[in-house]
């Protein structure tokens, strides 16, 4: 019984690009002796091609992102473990070819049609692999982590995400380059197919099932990953006790599909109960012996009896180190700096994470979004949260967003607020300027038109969008003057491009236009304006802040927080560390009405508050707490803790004292993390 038929129906190869069989047969004693089937020979060729692809990509990751201080010999174990992960995914890709070829009629050498279909299968798989590699490269350049399931947060909004990418990047040329690369590999697959025919032509190789069974066994062993009782797992990459070494070992396919299973909400009520006394002590909570975060807060002696309006502005990518308030000499936000001197300004506020959806969740609910791989705004069981905004009885409530509130399901979270009126895409007079909708200036001015018509007190959320890729400044705002700054100056002070720099400045222009319009209206005198960044942006902050901001990426979370009401509040500049979760309790504490707080935020102006801190988590598998002196970081994937100073020339501590501080912060960080995960799923409104 002959081996599966060739595309030339048993005749000699007529492909002019193929090697001549007579010359190859002289150099193929193994073929003559062992009679290896064509399909298996082709799979071996494909295996080598894919192995080359995976290896080149890992080397590119090494050369592009290797941290200072690491040399190649330090990373050899990572490369060796990486080979195991690569072999697994190459085996997964090639397994269908071998498995289906157990039946000769499905072999790629049975007919020209089979060859065509198997080649296209390989083309599609190659495109997917290249796509993952490209996305992973982008993830590594921005987050210093492999592509993970967190990317699904944006895939779930494909229209908006694609528009943003189209307006930001040369997407056409990027996709074209990807297609050209894939077509090149399609040509290689064709050539390897013809080469196998040429090598075996005239050898009369019989069909032998044992070669296919043996190949399946080998591929299955590669998928299993190692010679041990348990298979190779994602978690085993963290044996190196170093994030870069671990992520270098992984490949994007392994990291993405493993973390995909971690998108389900996780919490442990028993652990939350066990750590409750420690959390209650740090907060502090009145019920230290029970298990309740609920407290009814009565107004303090300084609460305002005028029932002031509240305008909460959540500012896109408002990174503190890029602003004038930080002392950045590029002076990007002179107007905001001027009003910060007239309000209560917290210079060390931190978001729990570096994403807009998580920032919005933290501000509105008072709980950090501590689920690592899926935004809680996308979890139907998590968005029905109790929020202090509902305690503003007798207030009209508004939400303003220049674009679609469906992005990351902002509307699901916001519409949970009693009686809120949505002002979003499609309800404005101003035209759209980009994927994010109308400009921030127009958004502010349209909100102002609504506010000046209000007869009752109002609570409004305004969420800005312009300070974000694609970094477009509306051409109609001709009174905004763009500034050119040398690239070296931009890099020194934290900006990646002049477009980003001017867009950041444009945000300040929009704040000024809003305040100028509001000051002309009657509501201004009895309104508390709250400005807070939704998150920061990674970058070089060495010229502004201690090393932890750049090395540990505190730039991702450090944002300004301002309570501005020149007729109601006395100016203060506050240096203590605070969090986004503290915003609503602080606002509620300014007003002469009781409120119910059921989560983890605190009134920052309460004299009884103690233990200044902000909890931080990220998808790199780290959690941490920032205090007035230190940033404590704990890795969730392996045993690694760091205590990093966040002040220049801080207090000198002995080793024993530092160890004591680290142990205390370690216990509290874990306790707060368990509590936050529990609260996300157990703070549903009545």
XYZ file of C-alpha atoms in Angstrom:
686
model
C 0.000 0.000 0.000
C 1.576 3.240 -1.111
C 1.977 6.309 1.036
C -0.660 9.024 0.614
C -0.713 10.312 -2.946
C 1.389 13.356 -3.874
C -0.014 16.377 -5.586
C 1.630 15.059 -8.783
C -0.338 11.765 -8.521
C 2.751 9.641 -8.125
C 4.751 11.297 -10.910
C 8.062 13.058 -10.467
C 7.907 16.630 -9.211
C 7.548 19.231 -11.924
C 7.918 22.188 -9.601
C 10.855 24.217 -11.007
C 11.690 25.515 -7.526
C 11.893 22.063 -5.971
C 15.062 20.099 -5.458
C 15.583 17.325 -7.994
C 14.807 13.940 -6.465
C 17.770 12.160 -8.075
C 20.232 14.454 -6.341
C 18.437 14.281 -3.022
C 18.002 10.545 -3.072
C 21.782 10.170 -3.036
C 21.875 12.126 0.220
C 18.879 10.495 1.860
C 19.994 7.155 3.260
C 17.639 7.585 6.216
C 14.689 7.928 3.826
C 15.653 4.771 1.998
C 16.305 2.850 5.167
C 13.372 3.931 7.375
C 10.834 4.894 4.694
C 9.561 7.930 6.673
C 6.167 9.040 5.269
C 5.884 12.326 3.435
C 3.454 13.789 5.980
C 5.841 13.179 8.876
C 8.754 14.681 6.929
C 6.656 17.765 6.201
C 5.632 18.067 9.866
C 9.321 17.945 10.833
C 10.040 20.799 8.414
C 7.085 22.796 9.770
C 8.225 22.101 13.313
C 11.608 23.663 12.565
C 9.994 26.706 10.922
C 7.719 27.382 13.897
C 10.530 26.783 16.354
C 12.561 29.406 14.506
C 9.628 31.870 14.694
C 9.160 31.416 18.454
C 12.891 31.638 19.137
C 13.356 34.828 17.119
C 10.477 36.442 18.967
C 11.887 35.547 22.383
C 15.273 36.947 21.374
C 13.564 40.144 20.192
C 11.857 40.434 23.586
C 15.194 39.958 25.308
C 17.020 42.602 23.301
C 14.141 45.123 23.418
C 13.188 44.930 27.087
C 16.109 43.481 29.051
C 16.468 45.403 32.334
C 19.804 46.949 33.189
C 21.995 44.648 35.215
C 20.867 41.408 33.567
C 23.180 39.690 31.090
C 22.460 36.791 28.761
C 23.970 34.058 30.993
C 21.557 35.143 33.762
C 18.662 34.428 31.426
C 19.724 31.062 29.984
C 17.363 29.184 32.382
C 14.498 31.387 31.164
C 15.313 30.549 27.542
C 15.490 26.832 28.344
C 12.114 26.881 30.075
C 10.825 28.996 27.187
C 11.733 26.171 24.817
C 9.380 23.903 26.775
C 6.497 26.349 26.447
C 7.272 26.857 22.746
C 7.381 23.130 22.062
C 3.961 22.825 23.689
C 2.352 25.381 21.391
C 4.135 24.181 18.267
C 2.889 20.678 19.068
C -0.664 22.010 19.508
C -0.421 23.647 16.075
C 0.905 20.536 14.293
C -1.111 17.895 16.125
C -4.168 18.154 13.795
C -1.992 17.480 10.731
C -0.637 14.246 12.186
C -3.863 13.159 13.839
C -6.059 13.499 10.756
C -3.386 11.924 8.550
C -3.926 8.667 10.393
C -6.566 8.379 7.675
C -4.656 8.647 4.373
C -7.413 10.506 2.570
C -6.895 13.515 4.884
C -3.139 13.701 4.350
C -1.675 16.888 2.837
C -0.051 14.592 0.234
C -3.221 12.766 -0.781
C -4.417 15.392 -3.239
C -3.924 18.946 -4.405
C -7.098 19.951 -2.543
C -5.701 18.563 0.712
C -2.454 20.415 0.186
C -4.398 23.638 -0.371
C -6.525 23.258 2.767
C -3.638 22.292 5.036
C -1.552 25.156 3.720
C -4.345 27.608 4.458
C -4.725 26.124 7.918
C -1.050 26.880 8.520
C -1.459 30.390 7.088
C -4.323 31.164 9.486
C -2.423 29.756 12.445
C 0.673 31.726 11.484
C -1.394 34.906 11.268
C -2.782 34.242 14.766
C 0.691 33.556 16.151
C 2.103 36.716 14.572
C -0.861 38.731 15.834
C -0.281 37.492 19.380
C 3.419 38.261 19.104
C 2.738 41.795 17.869
C 0.157 42.464 20.590
C 2.506 40.990 23.170
C 5.297 43.278 22.044
C 2.996 46.247 22.568
C 1.948 44.966 25.978
C 5.561 44.481 27.029
C 6.545 47.960 25.867
C 3.708 49.539 27.879
C 3.228 47.275 30.909
C 6.455 45.229 31.007
C 4.332 42.072 31.079
C 3.356 39.456 28.559
C 0.013 39.797 26.824
C -2.606 38.487 29.224
C -6.359 38.066 29.429
C -6.745 41.676 30.524
C -6.636 42.502 26.806
C -10.124 41.008 26.565
C -11.414 44.090 28.386
C -10.816 46.007 25.155
C -11.662 43.227 22.706
C -15.163 43.322 24.194
C -15.459 46.847 22.743
C -14.083 46.049 19.274
C -15.569 49.036 17.469
C -14.209 51.707 19.786
C -10.891 49.924 20.273
C -10.343 49.575 16.527
C -11.271 53.207 15.892
C -8.842 54.343 18.577
C -6.062 52.220 17.059
C -6.912 53.419 13.549
C -6.724 57.064 14.641
C -3.547 56.504 16.651
C -1.338 54.063 14.761
C -0.534 53.398 11.067
C -2.800 50.395 11.314
C -3.105 49.864 7.565
C 0.650 49.504 7.130
C 0.966 47.381 10.265
C -1.670 44.931 9.035
C -0.181 44.985 5.546
C 3.236 44.134 6.964
C 1.702 41.308 8.954
C -0.034 39.939 5.873
C 3.156 40.146 3.807
C 5.025 38.216 6.505
C 2.292 35.582 6.611
C 2.286 35.237 2.814
C 6.049 34.791 2.923
C 5.600 31.910 5.297
C 2.836 30.505 3.088
C 5.417 30.389 0.301
C 7.802 28.604 2.672
C 5.130 26.019 3.499
C 4.570 25.418 -0.210
C 8.288 25.074 -0.822
C 8.743 22.648 2.063
C 5.823 20.588 0.702
C 7.434 20.380 -2.751
C 10.793 19.606 -1.197
C 9.340 16.609 0.616
C 7.850 15.374 -2.667
C 11.199 15.806 -4.364
C 13.040 13.971 -1.576
C 10.692 11.007 -1.621
C 9.875 10.774 -5.312
C 10.568 7.295 -6.613
C 11.328 5.757 -3.202
C 7.950 3.974 -3.042
C 7.468 4.755 0.650
C 4.574 2.669 2.003
C 1.943 3.993 4.373
C 2.993 2.989 7.883
C 0.710 3.951 10.749
C 3.404 3.430 13.373
C 5.193 6.622 12.292
C 2.003 8.604 12.882
C 1.347 6.993 16.251
C 4.934 7.643 17.313
C 4.655 11.263 16.156
C 1.427 11.714 18.122
C 3.139 10.368 21.228
C 6.042 12.800 20.787
C 3.711 15.771 20.229
C 1.635 14.791 23.253
C 4.790 14.681 25.362
C 5.667 18.184 24.157
C 2.190 19.387 25.144
C 2.554 17.793 28.579
C 5.759 19.772 28.856
C 8.175 17.814 31.005
C 9.215 14.434 32.382
C 7.420 14.594 35.737
C 4.257 13.473 37.465
C 2.617 16.837 36.826
C 2.521 18.797 33.543
C 4.296 22.068 32.878
C 2.120 24.916 34.151
C 2.055 28.685 33.812
C 2.812 29.069 37.498
C 6.113 27.196 37.176
C 7.597 30.040 35.140
C 7.750 32.088 38.350
C 10.341 29.766 39.874
C 12.947 32.362 38.837
C 11.693 34.799 41.494
C 11.993 37.643 38.998
C 9.240 39.102 36.810
C 11.336 39.667 33.694
C 12.952 36.223 33.843
C 9.529 34.634 34.294
C 7.823 36.569 31.505
C 10.769 35.932 29.191
C 10.272 32.204 29.735
C 6.571 32.390 28.922
C 5.293 33.014 25.441
C 2.217 35.171 24.779
C 0.012 32.217 23.857
C 0.731 30.458 27.148
C 0.272 33.616 29.202
C -2.923 34.721 27.473
C -4.799 31.428 27.470
C -3.797 30.587 31.041
C -4.850 33.943 32.460
C -8.073 33.721 30.460
C -9.238 31.244 33.073
C -8.492 33.815 35.792
C -11.073 36.342 34.579
C -13.705 34.914 36.881
C -14.161 36.930 40.086
C -12.339 35.409 43.030
C -12.875 36.042 46.702
C -12.649 34.115 49.938
C -15.086 35.117 52.661
C -13.258 33.085 55.284
C -10.013 34.952 54.581
C -11.865 38.277 54.613
C -13.259 37.430 58.026
C -9.852 36.401 59.323
C -8.199 39.666 58.299
C -11.119 41.895 59.290
C -9.669 42.892 62.708
C -6.482 44.147 61.059
C -8.405 46.125 58.418
C -10.717 47.528 61.109
C -7.707 48.690 63.095
C -6.076 50.425 60.118
C -9.222 52.125 58.752
C -10.372 52.465 61.612
C -13.819 50.843 61.703
C -16.150 51.174 64.714
C -17.016 47.464 64.850
C -13.612 45.913 65.460
C -14.872 42.545 66.695
C -17.612 41.836 64.179
C -17.630 41.636 60.404
C -19.334 44.754 59.071
C -17.947 47.644 57.075
C -21.187 49.592 57.344
C -21.103 52.803 59.307
C -23.601 55.658 59.469
C -21.631 58.899 59.506
C -23.150 62.018 61.024
C -22.137 65.453 59.750
C -19.222 67.122 61.498
C -19.005 70.611 62.909
C -17.546 72.009 59.667
C -20.204 70.524 57.372
C -21.821 73.000 54.994
C -25.496 73.752 55.546
C -25.994 75.383 52.150
C -26.574 72.015 50.439
C -23.849 72.724 47.881
C -23.820 71.233 44.426
C -21.095 68.722 43.642
C -19.334 68.465 40.277
C -16.979 65.500 40.225
C -14.589 65.659 37.271
C -12.771 62.402 36.520
C -9.829 63.479 34.396
C -8.431 61.145 31.757
C -4.757 60.175 32.273
C -4.129 63.124 34.602
C -0.663 62.058 35.656
C 0.652 64.108 38.563
C 4.335 64.057 37.592
C 3.541 65.554 34.187
C 1.700 68.514 35.748
C 2.806 71.921 36.981
C 1.659 71.017 40.514
C 4.505 68.505 40.761
C 7.102 71.133 39.912
C 7.556 69.852 36.350
C 9.370 72.733 34.576
C 7.469 72.178 31.316
C 4.565 73.951 33.053
C 1.786 71.977 31.358
C -1.071 72.902 33.733
C -0.628 76.522 34.899
C -4.383 77.107 35.274
C -5.024 73.978 37.313
C -2.010 74.862 39.433
C -3.552 78.265 40.129
C -6.886 76.861 41.309
C -5.159 74.118 43.310
C -3.712 76.925 45.442
C -7.252 78.132 46.140
C -8.695 74.758 47.130
C -7.915 71.691 49.201
C -5.251 69.981 47.155
C -3.879 66.497 47.891
C -0.524 66.138 46.173
C -0.129 62.400 46.792
C -3.316 60.729 45.660
C -3.129 57.296 44.042
C -5.513 55.263 41.939
C -5.588 51.545 42.762
C -4.814 50.632 39.138
C -3.860 52.160 35.799
C -7.104 51.895 33.843
C -10.073 54.206 33.391
C -12.695 51.554 34.142
C -10.974 50.596 37.393
C -10.530 54.242 38.359
C -14.223 54.971 37.785
C -15.138 51.884 39.799
C -12.918 52.898 42.714
C -14.257 56.462 42.868
C -17.948 55.551 42.629
C -17.936 52.449 44.840
C -15.152 53.159 47.342
C -13.602 49.757 46.626
C -10.420 49.073 44.611
C -11.082 46.894 41.588
C -8.814 44.093 42.780
C -9.916 41.482 40.234
C -6.764 41.170 38.152
C -7.809 40.183 34.631
C -11.321 41.530 34.135
C -12.769 44.949 34.854
C -15.476 44.739 37.495
C -17.529 47.160 35.381
C -17.950 44.186 33.039
C -19.136 41.851 35.768
C -22.952 41.923 36.075
C -22.681 40.679 39.660
C -20.271 43.444 40.660
C -21.791 46.617 39.223
C -24.853 46.712 41.497
C -22.797 48.433 44.164
C -23.869 50.604 47.030
C -22.531 54.100 46.457
C -22.478 57.147 48.711
C -23.907 59.193 45.821
C -27.301 57.665 46.621
C -27.166 59.392 50.025
C -27.399 62.799 48.355
C -31.152 62.958 48.808
C -33.006 65.726 47.048
C -30.160 66.128 44.555
C -30.574 65.842 40.813
C -27.857 63.599 39.422
C -26.083 63.778 36.067
C -23.364 61.900 34.221
C -21.501 63.454 31.276
C -19.270 61.575 28.848
C -18.358 62.853 25.390
C -18.437 59.416 23.781
C -20.115 56.053 24.171
C -20.824 54.924 27.761
C -20.862 51.348 26.504
C -17.055 51.355 26.411
C -15.925 49.075 29.255
C -19.573 49.186 30.386
C -19.272 52.558 32.127
C -23.036 52.894 31.782
C -23.666 49.644 33.663
C -21.891 51.022 36.708
C -23.178 54.598 36.469
C -26.817 53.700 35.818
C -26.768 51.902 39.131
C -26.949 55.353 40.773
C -30.509 56.288 41.746
C -32.140 58.744 39.358
C -29.039 59.540 37.325
C -29.536 61.269 33.984
C -27.091 60.227 31.275
C -25.629 62.833 28.914
C -23.523 60.857 26.446
C -22.846 60.303 22.765
C -25.763 61.420 20.630
C -27.204 63.887 23.144
C -24.850 66.821 22.502
C -24.990 69.758 20.122
C -21.230 69.777 19.540
C -19.786 67.509 16.797
C -17.593 64.501 17.454
C -13.877 65.092 17.004
C -12.548 61.529 17.303
C -13.375 58.069 18.601
C -13.914 59.446 22.125
C -16.722 61.743 21.014
C -16.943 65.503 21.455
C -14.016 67.504 22.793
C -13.559 67.971 26.542
C -14.039 71.717 26.135
C -17.410 71.185 24.465
C -18.313 68.580 27.078
C -17.636 71.045 29.899
C -19.543 73.841 28.190
C -22.576 71.660 27.489
C -22.528 70.485 31.114
C -22.421 74.112 32.209
C -25.544 74.800 30.153
C -27.347 72.031 32.055
C -26.109 73.203 35.454
C -27.235 76.781 35.055
C -30.782 75.580 34.381
C -30.941 73.538 37.595
C -33.297 74.721 40.344
C -32.454 71.990 42.860
C -29.054 70.938 44.193
C -27.243 68.584 41.829
C -24.507 65.964 41.913
C -22.757 65.586 38.571
C -20.003 63.365 37.242
C -18.061 64.650 34.230
C -15.686 62.136 32.673
C -13.122 63.564 30.243
C -11.499 61.687 27.363
C -9.245 63.904 25.252
C -5.980 63.338 27.144
C -5.570 59.943 25.509
C -4.432 58.463 22.244
C -4.945 59.440 19.451
C -3.853 62.784 21.012
C -6.000 64.968 18.757
C -6.617 68.647 19.475
C -9.788 69.993 17.818
C -8.831 72.302 14.946
C -11.625 74.687 15.924
C -9.917 75.657 19.193
C -7.671 78.177 17.506
C -7.053 80.108 20.735
C -5.144 77.132 22.083
C -1.530 77.550 21.030
C 0.537 74.417 20.614
C 4.134 74.532 21.787
C 7.179 72.776 20.346
C 9.667 71.302 22.828
C 12.886 69.439 21.974
C 12.574 65.668 22.192
C 15.272 65.410 24.860
C 13.375 67.851 27.081
C 10.140 65.925 26.598
C 11.815 62.636 27.502
C 13.528 64.157 30.531
C 10.246 65.359 31.980
C 8.059 62.377 31.213
C 6.507 62.835 27.756
C 6.882 60.420 24.870
C 5.949 62.882 22.123
C 5.090 66.494 21.478
C 1.543 65.372 20.629
C 1.110 63.885 24.103
C 2.643 67.005 25.652
C 0.276 69.388 23.879
C -2.757 67.192 24.561
C -1.884 67.300 28.256
C -1.698 71.096 27.982
C -5.044 71.066 26.165
C -6.626 69.460 29.237
C -5.579 72.487 31.266
C -7.071 74.737 28.582
C -10.384 72.846 28.911
C -10.381 73.203 32.706
C -9.872 76.942 32.309
C -12.694 77.266 29.786
C -15.010 75.359 32.135
C -14.199 77.455 35.176
C -14.470 80.694 33.208
C -17.942 79.697 32.059
C -19.022 78.417 35.488
C -17.866 81.554 37.306
C -20.412 83.578 35.338
C -23.290 81.463 36.625
C -25.189 81.649 39.923
C -24.583 77.994 40.805
C -20.794 78.510 40.981
C -20.835 80.133 44.430
C -22.445 77.102 46.060
C -20.657 74.309 44.209
C -17.821 72.004 45.217
C -15.751 71.075 42.168
C -13.764 67.888 42.648
C -11.017 67.074 40.152
C -9.254 63.707 40.211
C -7.261 61.738 37.649
C -8.679 58.375 36.618
C -5.113 57.003 36.518
C -1.572 58.046 35.707
C 0.732 57.151 32.833
C 4.032 55.304 33.027
C 7.115 57.284 32.181
C 10.304 58.887 33.373
C 9.686 60.862 36.574
C 13.304 60.888 37.782
C 13.561 64.655 37.399
C 10.545 65.179 39.664
C 10.180 62.380 42.208
C 12.225 59.681 43.982
C 13.225 56.557 42.046
C 10.150 54.547 43.099
C 7.959 56.597 40.750
C 9.885 55.406 37.707
C 11.412 52.104 38.824
C 8.259 50.791 40.515
C 5.894 52.630 38.145
C 4.089 54.726 40.714
C 3.649 57.086 37.776
C 0.871 54.714 36.655
C -1.249 55.552 39.696
C -0.188 58.975 41.006
C -2.878 61.582 40.241
C -3.908 65.032 41.485
C -6.932 65.408 43.792
C -8.498 68.841 44.255
C -11.594 70.025 46.127
C -12.232 73.501 44.736
C -14.940 75.803 46.109
C -13.453 79.271 46.637
C -16.600 80.534 48.411
C -16.951 77.484 50.655
C -13.575 75.874 51.423
C -10.385 77.282 52.881
C -7.270 76.527 50.814
C -5.001 73.729 52.031
C -2.084 71.855 50.488
C -2.103 68.346 51.935
C 1.029 66.159 51.682
C -0.343 62.869 53.048
C -0.976 59.790 50.907
C -4.642 59.294 49.946
C -6.636 57.165 47.509
C -9.366 57.449 44.904
C -11.625 55.424 47.176
C -11.574 58.328 49.647
C -13.191 60.871 47.315
C -16.898 60.311 47.987
C -16.642 59.974 51.790
C -14.719 63.253 51.826
C -17.315 65.039 49.686
C -20.171 63.628 51.765
C -18.432 64.776 54.935
C -18.451 68.372 53.673
C -22.251 68.485 53.551
C -24.711 68.773 56.444
C -26.360 65.392 55.996
C -25.699 61.886 57.323
C -24.450 59.245 54.924
C -23.870 55.505 54.882
C -20.393 54.231 54.062
C -20.183 50.499 53.445
C -16.759 50.092 51.890
C -13.134 51.125 52.210
C -13.032 54.865 51.566
C -12.461 57.379 54.358
C -13.202 61.046 54.945
C -9.821 62.669 54.392
C -10.774 65.697 56.483
C -11.946 63.662 59.467
C -9.670 64.442 62.449
C -10.044 60.840 63.618
C -8.512 59.414 60.439
C -5.152 57.689 60.881
C -2.701 55.557 58.891
C -2.265 57.406 55.629
C -2.138 54.822 52.834
C -3.246 53.913 49.334
C -3.676 50.352 48.084
C -2.365 49.487 44.593
C -2.726 46.395 42.454
C -1.837 45.575 38.850
C -1.999 42.769 36.317
C 1.714 42.055 36.684
C 0.776 40.000 39.717
C 1.763 42.560 42.323
C -0.115 44.257 45.123
C 1.151 47.012 47.349
C 0.500 49.849 49.753
C 1.906 53.372 49.541
C 2.415 55.216 52.821
C 3.871 58.632 53.547
C 7.367 57.101 53.667
C 7.366 53.809 51.770
C 5.944 51.830 48.907
C 5.582 48.196 49.922
C 5.221 45.703 47.051
C 4.320 42.025 47.279
C 4.377 39.603 44.354
C 1.403 37.236 44.169
C 3.162 34.712 41.925
C 6.251 34.040 44.032
C 7.792 35.005 47.354
C 9.122 38.485 46.810
C 8.600 41.619 48.896
C 10.152 45.053 48.575
C 10.096 48.112 50.807
C 10.997 51.151 48.726
C 11.321 54.728 50.052
C 9.071 57.344 48.457
C 10.648 60.439 50.025
C 14.005 62.104 49.609
C 16.239 62.026 52.694
C 13.666 60.214 54.784
C 14.043 59.145 58.361
C 16.902 56.715 59.018
C 15.790 53.294 60.237
C 17.735 50.374 61.602
C 17.401 47.013 59.870
C 15.214 45.769 62.692
C 12.944 48.782 62.349
C 12.671 48.364 58.569
C 11.902 44.674 58.990
C 9.173 45.547 61.462
C 7.661 48.101 59.067
C 7.837 45.630 56.192
C 6.165 42.858 58.185
C 3.385 45.198 59.275
C 2.783 46.452 55.743
C 2.938 42.926 54.351
C 0.177 41.732 56.656
C -1.996 44.753 55.935
C -1.468 44.631 52.162
C -2.662 41.024 52.010
C -5.548 41.819 54.340
C -6.710 44.770 52.256
C -6.426 42.755 49.043
C -8.605 39.957 50.414
C -11.077 42.508 51.731
C -11.305 44.383 48.433
C -11.936 41.181 46.461
C -14.646 40.227 48.948
C -16.265 43.674 48.893
C -16.527 43.732 45.091
C -18.922 40.807 45.229
C -20.550 41.566 48.581
C -21.389 45.252 48.639
C -24.525 45.126 46.598
C -27.050 47.862 47.172
C -30.259 47.144 49.045
